[in-house]
């Protein structure tokens, strides 16, 4: 009917706006993270990726810059880190070439992102927080005003919740749960990317300096 059709369109519009906001925030955050990684010196051409560049001043004439307020040109742009983020975004899109359907490609990319960024890194962060809280001689309790029992329970629940998908994704699902790609695709890609990242970090942190 007329109302149902427009309701679907409105819902899709809300989803598009929400996705746009997520892309903007992720782009800003990812560029800054990549810039800080470059400052550690573990990327090729680290100085280029770690620098900030004038953003607006390069797109306007000299006369406009002289007349305009200097305050609007104070912000710098991590141009190198943005280009690096753009390159890897294209690489992720290109990696889905040949996948049977757009739905399968999106599911794989989303699953790998959730497996690595949400689940794996979530476990690492909370295990580290628990280690700081429970380690003997740690002054974490003096720095954190929160109730130690609540914080330990919250971190423990978070570890359990994020460990669950890390393990369950390696279990062959029943015939009732069908995916357009092999069930082991997402965890396999996730573990491979984590292994490559670890080898890369070890190489640039210990091998390259020597």
XYZ file of C-alpha atoms in Angstrom, residues 49-188:
140
model
C 51.778 9.817 7.055
C 52.506 11.391 10.463
C 52.464 15.030 9.310
C 49.572 17.461 9.315
C 49.010 19.561 6.213
C 47.175 22.790 5.464
C 43.738 21.806 4.232
C 41.691 24.832 3.196
C 44.536 27.173 2.283
C 45.548 25.037 -0.688
C 42.112 25.363 -2.318
C 41.770 29.150 -2.284
C 43.617 31.933 -4.015
C 46.204 34.041 -2.226
C 43.967 37.105 -2.296
C 41.184 35.248 -0.508
C 43.607 33.960 2.118
C 44.892 37.484 2.770
C 41.377 38.867 3.255
C 40.007 35.981 5.268
C 40.430 35.553 8.976
C 43.502 33.554 9.868
C 41.577 31.676 12.530
C 39.831 29.428 9.993
C 43.186 28.127 8.743
C 44.557 26.998 12.098
C 43.272 23.411 11.822
C 45.579 21.004 10.057
C 44.548 17.918 8.114
C 46.249 14.484 8.389
C 46.316 14.252 4.597
C 48.762 11.351 4.429
C 46.788 9.294 6.954
C 43.540 10.067 5.094
C 45.103 8.853 1.838
C 46.256 5.690 3.611
C 42.752 5.117 4.972
C 41.294 5.725 1.496
C 43.708 3.190 -0.022
C 42.794 0.464 2.452
C 39.082 1.222 2.020
C 39.463 0.631 -1.706
C 41.485 -2.505 -0.971
C 38.679 -3.882 1.214
C 36.110 -3.154 -1.498
C 38.313 -4.754 -4.165
C 38.821 -7.837 -1.993
C 35.141 -8.704 -2.418
C 35.557 -8.977 -6.183
C 34.075 -12.221 -7.416
C 31.884 -12.819 -4.377
C 28.572 -14.376 -5.387
C 26.313 -11.495 -4.302
C 26.495 -7.993 -2.759
C 24.796 -9.347 0.368
C 27.505 -11.984 0.793
C 30.275 -9.429 0.212
C 28.811 -7.054 2.783
C 28.322 -9.868 5.292
C 31.934 -11.003 4.935
C 33.380 -7.503 5.337
C 31.115 -6.742 8.308
C 31.874 -10.110 9.884
C 35.641 -9.688 9.585
C 35.438 -6.164 11.012
C 33.331 -7.360 13.954
C 35.596 -10.368 14.531
C 38.795 -8.301 14.660
C 37.879 -4.820 15.877
C 34.922 -5.571 18.135
C 35.513 -9.060 19.506
C 39.295 -9.616 19.460
C 40.382 -6.112 20.446
C 37.565 -5.969 23.004
C 38.927 -9.090 24.671
C 42.478 -7.715 24.642
C 41.449 -4.390 26.190
C 39.357 -5.940 28.955
C 41.965 -8.579 29.787
C 44.494 -5.759 30.113
C 42.152 -3.787 32.379
C 41.564 -6.849 34.555
C 45.309 -7.446 34.767
C 45.854 -3.857 35.902
C 43.058 -4.105 38.438
C 44.014 -7.508 39.907
C 47.805 -7.313 39.747
C 49.549 -7.119 43.080
C 51.099 -3.781 43.847
C 48.998 -2.014 41.216
C 47.785 1.468 42.093
C 44.860 1.195 39.684
C 42.350 1.424 42.536
C 43.706 4.819 43.516
C 43.355 6.106 39.947
C 39.890 4.685 39.239
C 37.014 6.086 41.354
C 34.618 3.323 40.284
C 33.603 0.456 42.543
C 36.199 -2.314 42.029
C 33.604 -5.097 42.273
C 31.407 -3.518 39.602
C 34.341 -2.761 37.301
C 35.730 -6.302 37.602
C 32.307 -7.849 36.944
C 31.694 -5.559 33.962
C 35.093 -6.321 32.434
C 34.641 -10.046 33.028
C 31.224 -10.065 31.350
C 32.655 -8.103 28.433
C 35.476 -10.632 28.033
C 33.015 -13.540 28.077
C 30.657 -11.844 25.610
C 33.450 -11.120 23.129
C 35.185 -14.464 23.572
C 31.966 -16.251 22.602
C 31.984 -15.206 18.899
C 35.747 -15.770 18.677
C 35.164 -19.437 19.528
C 31.700 -20.128 18.123
C 32.546 -18.912 14.616
C 34.896 -21.893 14.338
C 32.032 -24.329 14.964
C 30.300 -25.751 11.899
C 26.665 -24.542 12.057
C 23.650 -26.762 11.558
C 21.827 -27.061 8.259
C 19.205 -24.558 9.471
C 21.797 -21.776 9.476
C 22.845 -21.245 5.862
C 25.266 -18.546 4.652
C 26.052 -17.608 1.027
C 29.720 -18.344 1.727
C 31.604 -21.121 3.574
C 31.010 -20.890 7.315
C 34.729 -20.694 8.140
C 35.429 -17.727 5.823
C 35.089 -14.927 8.383
C 37.216 -16.399 11.218
C 39.859 -17.604 8.758
